[in-house]
Tab-separated table of C-alpha atoms in Angstrom:
chain	number	residue	atom	x	y	z
A	160	MET	CA	-0.061	-0.065	0.015
A	161	LYS	CA	1.275	3.397	-0.852
A	162	ARG	CA	2.384	5.542	2.058
A	163	SER	CA	0.509	8.729	2.488
A	164	THR	CA	2.293	11.962	2.036
A	165	LEU	CA	1.904	15.561	3.062
A	166	SER	CA	0.474	16.283	-0.355
A	167	ASP	CA	-2.212	13.762	0.244
A	168	LEU	CA	-3.102	15.330	3.399
A	169	SER	CA	-3.271	18.691	1.783
A	170	ALA	CA	-5.525	17.363	-0.997
A	171	LYS	CA	-7.828	15.817	1.556
A	172	THR	CA	-8.186	18.813	3.915
A	173	GLY	CA	-7.671	21.748	1.669
A	174	TYR	CA	-4.900	23.108	3.880
A	175	SER	CA	-1.444	23.817	2.605
A	176	VAL	CA	1.475	21.507	3.307
A	177	THR	CA	3.120	24.360	5.264
A	178	THR	CA	0.065	24.519	7.540
A	179	ILE	CA	-0.108	20.881	7.911
A	180	SER	CA	3.605	20.671	8.751
A	181	ARG	CA	3.131	23.329	11.459
A	182	VAL	CA	0.295	21.548	12.989
A	183	LEU	CA	2.241	18.087	13.044
A	184	ASN	CA	5.429	19.963	14.398
A	185	GLY	CA	3.635	21.459	17.327
A	186	LYS	CA	3.725	24.969	16.029
A	187	ALA	CA	-0.142	25.498	15.481
A	188	ASP	CA	-0.448	28.054	18.388
A	189	GLN	CA	2.768	29.871	17.185
A	190	PHE	CA	1.207	30.395	13.827
A	191	ARG	CA	-2.349	30.954	15.128
A	192	ILE	CA	-3.944	27.998	13.554
A	193	SER	CA	-7.418	27.397	14.730
A	194	GLU	CA	-8.474	24.573	16.910
A	195	LYS	CA	-10.995	23.632	14.258
A	196	SER	CA	-8.292	23.336	11.609
A	197	GLN	CA	-6.084	21.319	13.768
A	198	GLN	CA	-8.855	18.870	14.368
A	199	VAL	CA	-9.545	18.551	10.663
A	200	ILE	CA	-5.811	18.015	10.045
A	201	MET	CA	-5.391	15.299	12.843
A	202	ARG	CA	-8.573	13.501	11.776
A	203	ALA	CA	-7.159	13.358	8.172
A	204	VAL	CA	-3.904	11.936	9.642
A	205	LYS	CA	-5.811	9.142	11.135
A	206	GLU	CA	-7.966	8.379	8.168
A	207	LEU	CA	-5.068	8.321	5.864
A	208	ASP	CA	-2.805	6.462	8.342
A	209	TYR	CA	-0.281	9.242	7.724
A	210	ARG	CA	3.160	8.365	9.424
A	211	PRO	CA	5.865	11.180	9.321
A	212	ASN	CA	9.461	10.316	9.258
A	213	ILE	CA	10.552	9.091	12.717
A	214	ALA	CA	13.703	11.136	12.562
A	215	ALA	CA	11.803	14.351	11.741
A	216	ARG	CA	9.254	13.673	14.515
A	217	SER	CA	11.888	13.279	17.101
A	218	LEU	CA	13.353	16.653	16.051
A	219	ARG	CA	10.296	18.657	15.937
A	220	VAL	CA	11.363	21.395	18.201
A	221	SER	CA	15.081	21.288	17.230
A	222	THR	CA	17.278	21.386	14.352
A	223	THR	CA	18.634	18.568	12.270
A	224	HIS	CA	21.757	20.384	11.178
A	225	THR	CA	20.859	19.401	7.640
A	226	ILE	CA	20.102	21.478	4.516
A	227	GLY	CA	18.173	20.463	1.366
A	228	LEU	CA	19.382	21.147	-2.217
A	229	LEU	CA	17.034	20.836	-5.136
A	230	VAL	CA	18.501	20.728	-8.770
A	231	PRO	CA	16.604	20.229	-12.052
A	232	CYS	CA	19.124	17.828	-13.610
A	233	ILE	CA	22.263	16.445	-11.801
A	234	GLU	CA	23.489	15.095	-15.111
A	235	ASN	CA	23.964	18.780	-16.340
A	236	PRO	CA	27.540	19.606	-15.692
A	237	PHE	CA	26.638	23.165	-14.355
A	238	PHE	CA	24.266	21.720	-11.767
A	239	ALA	CA	26.590	18.882	-10.822
A	240	ALA	CA	29.373	21.468	-10.169
A	241	ILE	CA	26.903	23.621	-8.180
A	242	ALA	CA	25.907	20.591	-5.968
A	243	SER	CA	29.502	19.772	-5.479
A	244	ILE	CA	30.449	23.245	-4.187
A	245	VAL	CA	27.233	23.621	-2.000
A	246	ILE	CA	28.063	20.282	-0.431
A	247	ARG	CA	31.733	21.249	0.099
A	248	GLU	CA	30.756	24.694	1.636
A	249	ALA	CA	28.027	23.434	3.896
A	250	TYR	CA	30.471	20.798	5.250
A	251	LYS	CA	32.541	23.576	6.701
A	252	TYR	CA	29.554	24.433	8.945
A	253	THR	CA	29.295	20.582	9.708
A	254	TYR	CA	25.941	20.645	7.924
A	255	PRO	CA	25.373	17.563	5.524
A	256	VAL	CA	23.300	18.077	2.439
A	257	MET	CA	20.391	16.206	1.036
A	258	VAL	CA	20.261	16.465	-2.769
A	259	ILE	CA	17.163	15.688	-4.917
A	260	ASP	CA	17.022	15.957	-8.584
A	261	THR	CA	13.597	17.152	-9.712
A	262	ARG	CA	14.153	16.365	-13.425
A	263	ASP	CA	12.824	19.917	-14.131
A	264	ASN	CA	9.368	18.598	-13.220
A	265	PRO	CA	7.179	21.039	-10.935
A	266	ALA	CA	5.178	17.967	-9.499
A	267	GLU	CA	8.392	16.246	-8.559
A	268	GLU	CA	9.755	19.607	-7.062
A	269	GLN	CA	6.603	19.657	-4.821
A	270	LEU	CA	7.201	16.134	-3.742
A	271	ALA	CA	10.828	16.968	-2.979
A	272	LEU	CA	9.761	19.841	-0.880
A	273	ASP	CA	7.397	17.540	1.077
A	274	THR	CA	10.506	15.310	1.773
A	275	PHE	CA	12.470	18.175	3.058
A	276	LEU	CA	9.643	19.344	5.320
A	277	SER	CA	8.958	15.768	6.588
A	278	ARG	CA	12.709	15.540	7.412
A	279	ASN	CA	12.741	18.988	9.051
A	280	VAL	CA	15.716	20.350	7.215
A	281	ASP	CA	16.919	23.621	8.613
A	282	GLY	CA	17.099	25.435	5.250
A	283	ILE	CA	16.734	24.789	1.589
A	284	ILE	CA	18.885	25.884	-1.528
A	285	MET	CA	16.977	25.190	-4.793
A	286	VAL	CA	16.896	25.798	-8.574
A	287	PRO	CA	13.193	26.153	-8.927
A	288	CYS	CA	11.429	24.798	-12.025
A	289	GLY	CA	7.795	25.894	-11.748
A	290	ASP	CA	6.298	29.141	-12.446
A	291	ASP	CA	4.465	29.751	-9.092
A	292	SER	CA	6.466	30.964	-6.228
A	293	ALA	CA	3.574	30.921	-3.628
A	294	ARG	CA	4.321	27.590	-1.916
A	295	ILE	CA	8.062	28.313	-1.651
A	296	GLU	CA	7.350	31.681	-0.218
A	297	GLU	CA	5.227	30.020	2.363
A	298	ILE	CA	8.106	27.661	3.254
A	299	ASN	CA	10.436	30.546	3.358
A	300	ASP	CA	8.184	32.119	6.103
A	301	GLU	CA	9.008	29.076	8.306
A	302	LYS	CA	12.571	28.127	7.428
A	303	PRO	CA	15.003	29.826	5.014
A	304	VAL	CA	15.153	29.311	1.142
A	305	VAL	CA	17.667	30.655	-1.162
A	306	LEU	CA	17.204	30.266	-4.956
A	307	ILE	CA	20.179	29.743	-7.226
A	308	ASP	CA	20.432	30.187	-10.984
A	309	ARG	CA	16.692	30.925	-11.414
A	310	TYR	CA	14.340	33.076	-9.631
A	311	TYR	CA	10.916	34.610	-9.632
A	312	GLU	CA	10.348	38.215	-10.583
A	313	ASN	CA	8.258	40.270	-8.113
A	314	SER	CA	8.975	37.698	-5.370
A	315	PRO	CA	10.741	38.371	-1.973
A	316	LEU	CA	12.675	35.103	-2.215
A	317	PRO	CA	16.348	35.695	-2.046
A	318	TYR	CA	18.474	34.390	-5.014
A	319	VAL	CA	22.023	34.071	-6.306
A	320	CYS	CA	22.523	34.086	-10.091
A	321	THR	CA	24.639	35.064	-13.019
A	322	ASP	CA	23.824	38.076	-14.892
A	323	ASN	CA	22.525	36.052	-17.879
A	324	PHE	CA	21.447	39.110	-19.932
A	325	ARG	CA	24.975	40.552	-19.906
A	326	GLY	CA	26.644	37.293	-20.765
A	327	ALA	CA	24.426	36.479	-23.624
A	328	TYR	CA	24.798	40.077	-25.057
A	329	GLU	CA	28.521	39.932	-24.910
A	330	ALA	CA	28.649	36.460	-26.502
A	331	THR	CA	26.258	37.608	-29.390
A	332	ARG	CA	28.124	40.889	-29.852
A	333	LEU	CA	31.464	38.926	-30.144
A	334	LEU	CA	29.690	37.041	-33.111
A	335	THR	CA	28.361	40.151	-34.708
A	336	ASP	CA	31.779	41.869	-34.371
A	337	ALA	CA	33.288	38.900	-36.145
A	338	GLY	CA	31.057	39.457	-39.177
A	339	HIS	CA	28.174	37.041	-38.453
A	340	ASN	CA	24.579	38.374	-39.181
A	341	GLY	CA	22.815	34.999	-39.205
A	342	ILE	CA	23.111	33.716	-35.616
A	343	MET	CA	21.100	30.676	-34.580
A	344	CYS	CA	20.186	30.769	-30.805
A	345	ILE	CA	19.277	27.416	-29.234
A	346	ARG	CA	17.438	28.320	-26.010
A	347	GLY	CA	16.586	26.161	-22.867
A	348	VAL	CA	13.260	26.016	-21.109
A	349	PRO	CA	11.189	28.915	-22.498
A	350	GLY	CA	9.594	29.676	-19.274
A	351	SER	CA	12.807	29.689	-17.209
A	352	ILE	CA	14.049	33.144	-16.266
A	353	THR	CA	17.654	32.014	-17.092
A	354	SER	CA	16.590	31.145	-20.649
A	355	GLN	CA	14.582	34.209	-21.032
A	356	ARG	CA	17.282	36.722	-19.923
A	357	ARG	CA	19.800	35.003	-22.301
A	358	VAL	CA	17.493	35.379	-25.196
A	359	ASP	CA	16.830	39.030	-24.200
A	360	GLY	CA	20.585	39.727	-24.280
A	361	TYR	CA	20.928	37.899	-27.711
A	362	LEU	CA	18.168	39.977	-29.062
A	363	ALA	CA	19.589	43.185	-27.594
A	364	ALA	CA	22.870	42.688	-29.258
A	365	LEU	CA	21.431	41.903	-32.554
A	366	ALA	CA	19.360	45.193	-32.346
A	367	ASP	CA	22.569	47.095	-31.574
A	368	ALA	CA	24.194	45.604	-34.552
A	369	GLY	CA	21.272	46.237	-36.769
A	370	PHE	CA	20.454	42.563	-37.267
A	371	VAL	CA	17.311	42.034	-35.213
A	372	ASP	CA	15.256	40.989	-38.110
A	373	ASN	CA	17.654	38.085	-38.518
A	374	ALA	CA	16.938	36.678	-35.059
A	375	PHE	CA	16.555	32.961	-35.266
A	376	ILE	CA	15.431	31.356	-31.917
A	377	CYS	CA	14.559	27.611	-31.338
A	378	GLY	CA	14.603	24.883	-28.686
A	379	ASN	CA	12.822	24.233	-25.574
A	380	ASN	CA	15.141	22.666	-22.849
A	381	PHE	CA	18.709	22.589	-21.782
A	382	SER	CA	19.641	19.149	-23.202
A	383	LYS	CA	22.032	17.510	-25.749
A	384	GLU	CA	18.931	16.171	-27.611
A	385	ASN	CA	17.627	19.635	-27.874
A	386	GLY	CA	20.667	21.009	-29.266
A	387	TYR	CA	21.019	18.107	-31.780
A	388	MET	CA	17.468	18.035	-33.112
A	389	GLU	CA	17.290	21.914	-33.554
A	390	THR	CA	20.553	22.062	-35.447
A	391	ARG	CA	19.499	19.035	-37.670
A	392	ILE	CA	16.244	20.756	-38.426
A	393	ALA	CA	17.849	24.008	-39.193
A	394	LEU	CA	20.544	22.586	-41.532
A	395	ASN	CA	17.865	20.476	-43.370
A	396	SER	CA	15.459	23.317	-43.697
A	397	GLY	CA	17.859	25.535	-45.698
A	398	LYS	CA	17.731	28.270	-43.118
A	399	GLU	CA	20.824	30.447	-43.637
A	400	PHE	CA	23.089	30.991	-40.561
A	401	SER	CA	26.825	31.257	-39.972
A	402	ALA	CA	26.796	30.954	-36.309
A	403	ILE	CA	25.240	29.200	-33.311
A	404	PHE	CA	24.862	30.420	-29.947
A	405	ALA	CA	23.826	27.440	-27.491
A	406	LEU	CA	22.292	28.685	-24.358
A	407	SER	CA	23.858	25.731	-22.310
A	408	SER	CA	26.842	23.409	-22.740
A	409	THR	CA	24.552	20.492	-23.136
A	410	ASN	CA	22.748	22.329	-26.059
A	411	MET	CA	26.318	23.012	-27.626
A	412	LEU	CA	27.269	19.289	-27.534
A	413	GLY	CA	24.098	18.232	-29.385
A	414	ALA	CA	24.814	21.097	-31.986
A	415	ILE	CA	28.427	19.785	-32.502
A	416	GLU	CA	27.067	16.284	-33.112
A	417	ALA	CA	24.553	17.321	-35.686
A	418	LEU	CA	27.057	19.637	-37.528
A	419	ARG	CA	29.503	16.746	-37.695
A	420	GLU	CA	26.788	14.413	-39.160
A	421	GLN	CA	26.112	16.917	-41.971
A	422	GLY	CA	29.911	17.376	-42.647
A	423	LYS	CA	29.928	20.821	-41.337
A	424	GLN	CA	33.308	22.138	-39.864
A	425	VAL	CA	33.674	24.530	-36.786
A	426	PRO	CA	34.439	27.373	-37.313
A	427	GLU	CA	35.059	27.075	-41.080
A	428	ASP	CA	31.494	26.433	-41.894
A	429	VAL	CA	29.694	27.522	-38.648
A	430	SER	CA	31.022	29.456	-35.593
A	431	LEU	CA	29.985	28.210	-32.251
A	432	ILE	CA	29.620	29.762	-28.743
A	433	SER	CA	28.340	28.032	-25.575
A	434	PHE	CA	26.727	29.600	-22.577
A	435	ASP	CA	28.525	27.871	-19.585
A	436	ASP	CA	32.100	26.724	-19.429
A	437	ASN	CA	33.438	23.253	-18.551
A	438	ILE	CA	36.990	21.885	-18.554
A	439	TYR	CA	36.142	19.577	-21.579
A	440	LEU	CA	35.313	22.626	-23.771
A	441	ASN	CA	39.030	23.495	-23.955
A	442	TYR	CA	39.776	19.901	-25.159
A	443	LEU	CA	37.237	19.674	-27.870
A	444	ASN	CA	38.465	20.197	-31.547
A	445	PRO	CA	38.418	23.133	-31.914
A	446	PRO	CA	38.153	24.460	-28.239
A	447	VAL	CA	34.803	26.208	-27.725
A	448	THR	CA	34.350	29.908	-27.068
A	449	CYS	CA	31.976	30.311	-24.050
A	450	VAL	CA	30.374	32.421	-21.434
A	451	ALA	CA	31.632	30.998	-18.141
A	452	GLN	CA	29.379	31.445	-15.128
A	453	PRO	CA	31.002	32.055	-11.764
A	454	VAL	CA	29.927	28.629	-10.493
A	455	GLU	CA	32.241	28.689	-7.507
A	456	GLN	CA	31.015	32.001	-6.192
A	457	ILE	CA	27.405	31.088	-6.899
A	458	GLY	CA	27.623	28.089	-4.643
A	459	MET	CA	29.627	29.748	-2.008
A	460	GLU	CA	27.516	32.859	-1.782
A	461	ALA	CA	24.247	30.751	-1.628
A	462	VAL	CA	25.463	28.703	1.337
A	463	LYS	CA	26.874	31.874	3.025
A	464	MET	CA	23.457	33.538	2.764
A	465	LEU	CA	21.504	30.529	3.900
A	466	MET	CA	23.717	29.910	6.796
A	467	ASN	CA	23.664	33.532	7.888
A	468	ARG	CA	19.884	33.069	8.092
A	469	ILE	CA	20.003	29.752	9.875
A	470	LEU	CA	22.652	30.540	12.363
A	471	ASN	CA	22.159	34.338	12.857
A	472	ASN	CA	18.676	35.070	11.623
A	473	GLY	CA	20.331	37.460	9.307
A	474	GLU	CA	18.564	39.190	6.582
A	475	PRO	CA	19.362	37.999	3.098
A	476	VAL	CA	20.419	39.850	0.098
A	477	SER	CA	17.410	39.495	-2.252
A	478	ASN	CA	19.143	39.826	-5.602
A	479	LEU	CA	22.727	39.026	-5.964
A	480	TYR	CA	23.800	39.113	-9.620
A	481	LEU	CA	27.373	37.906	-10.374
A	482	PRO	CA	29.229	38.814	-13.535
A	483	PRO	CA	29.927	36.078	-16.123
A	484	ARG	CA	33.202	35.876	-18.082
A	485	LEU	CA	33.626	35.680	-21.830
A	486	ILE	CA	36.201	33.181	-22.805
A	487	PRO	CA	37.312	33.412	-26.540
A	488	ARG	CA	38.702	30.253	-27.940
A	489	ALA	CA	39.092	28.806	-31.556
A	490	SER	CA	35.351	28.069	-32.347
A	491	VAL	CA	34.411	31.438	-33.810
A	492	ARG	CA	35.750	32.529	-37.144
A	493	GLY	CA	37.369	35.969	-37.044
A	494	GLN	CA	36.736	36.800	-33.456
A	495	ARG	CA	38.721	39.802	-32.255
A	496	CYS	CA	38.592	40.096	-28.480
A	497	GLN	CA	40.247	39.125	-25.297
A	498	GLU	CA	39.037	37.175	-22.362
A	499	ARG	CA	37.114	39.541	-20.213
A	500	GLU	CA	34.618	39.785	-17.453
A	501	SER	CA	31.318	40.761	-19.067
A	502	GLY	CA	30.214	44.289	-18.535
A	503	ALA	CA	33.764	45.239	-17.436
């Protein structure tokens, strides 16, 4: 028989998971939850035979010295690197990290948050994948949450991210300065603020160069398969372009595979830039020009921000943007620039 979850209790009672968690953790009076609401929730607990995690139950009024980390795809080198840094930095505070891969699925993200609440983690660092911040904001009222990479506009949730607009602008401008006016942009998840800001930067650079009418945007996720399929479709359609700006290193790998299958050479036939850096980019033939995110600093700042709130009840910085770095390599024909910090 399937074990009941906090989400099941929420569906049955109509109360939020946060409210139910407060009742089960003995905090109903603190948050002024009525006696009637408590009775409804406890009756549902009995009817559904809900059994909270034993460890969490024993620690209701104390801390677990554990933090939760949600990432949308641990296979993506960027998120794998972020996870590694967060784990390392949290260890300095003697806090272990529970990592859950949501597979960029909002429903799985909700289940992961249920898991963190049932285990009573002291705080959460997460890359959100849904488009509704309401529940995360509720959780943030009870325990600290810090967003990384992605964030919600007009939300009080604190975040640490790269200046994606500036990075994409500089990358696209490098291509236009090198003589390219047909630049294919392979984006990630369309609803992701990360993808949106990178597309905005791409379009702004084209507009400044006088090529905005040549904008060519395609793709719908940050994956190798997406980069491969969109490049194959573009090559077979006869669409004219001389450069590709892949908005992630995984999209870039798929684009390279499709180009090679069609006998296209980089950069002789098609120039290529990747958003995101990784050690392997410098060992490809040719090495790939990229926009490097400050992964180390993102992870360090996120943990520092979270631990300040956990240990000191400190106020978070709500919008920490970190500058990316443009790294020219050999994959862009005719590029004329030196490595630099974007916006410098």
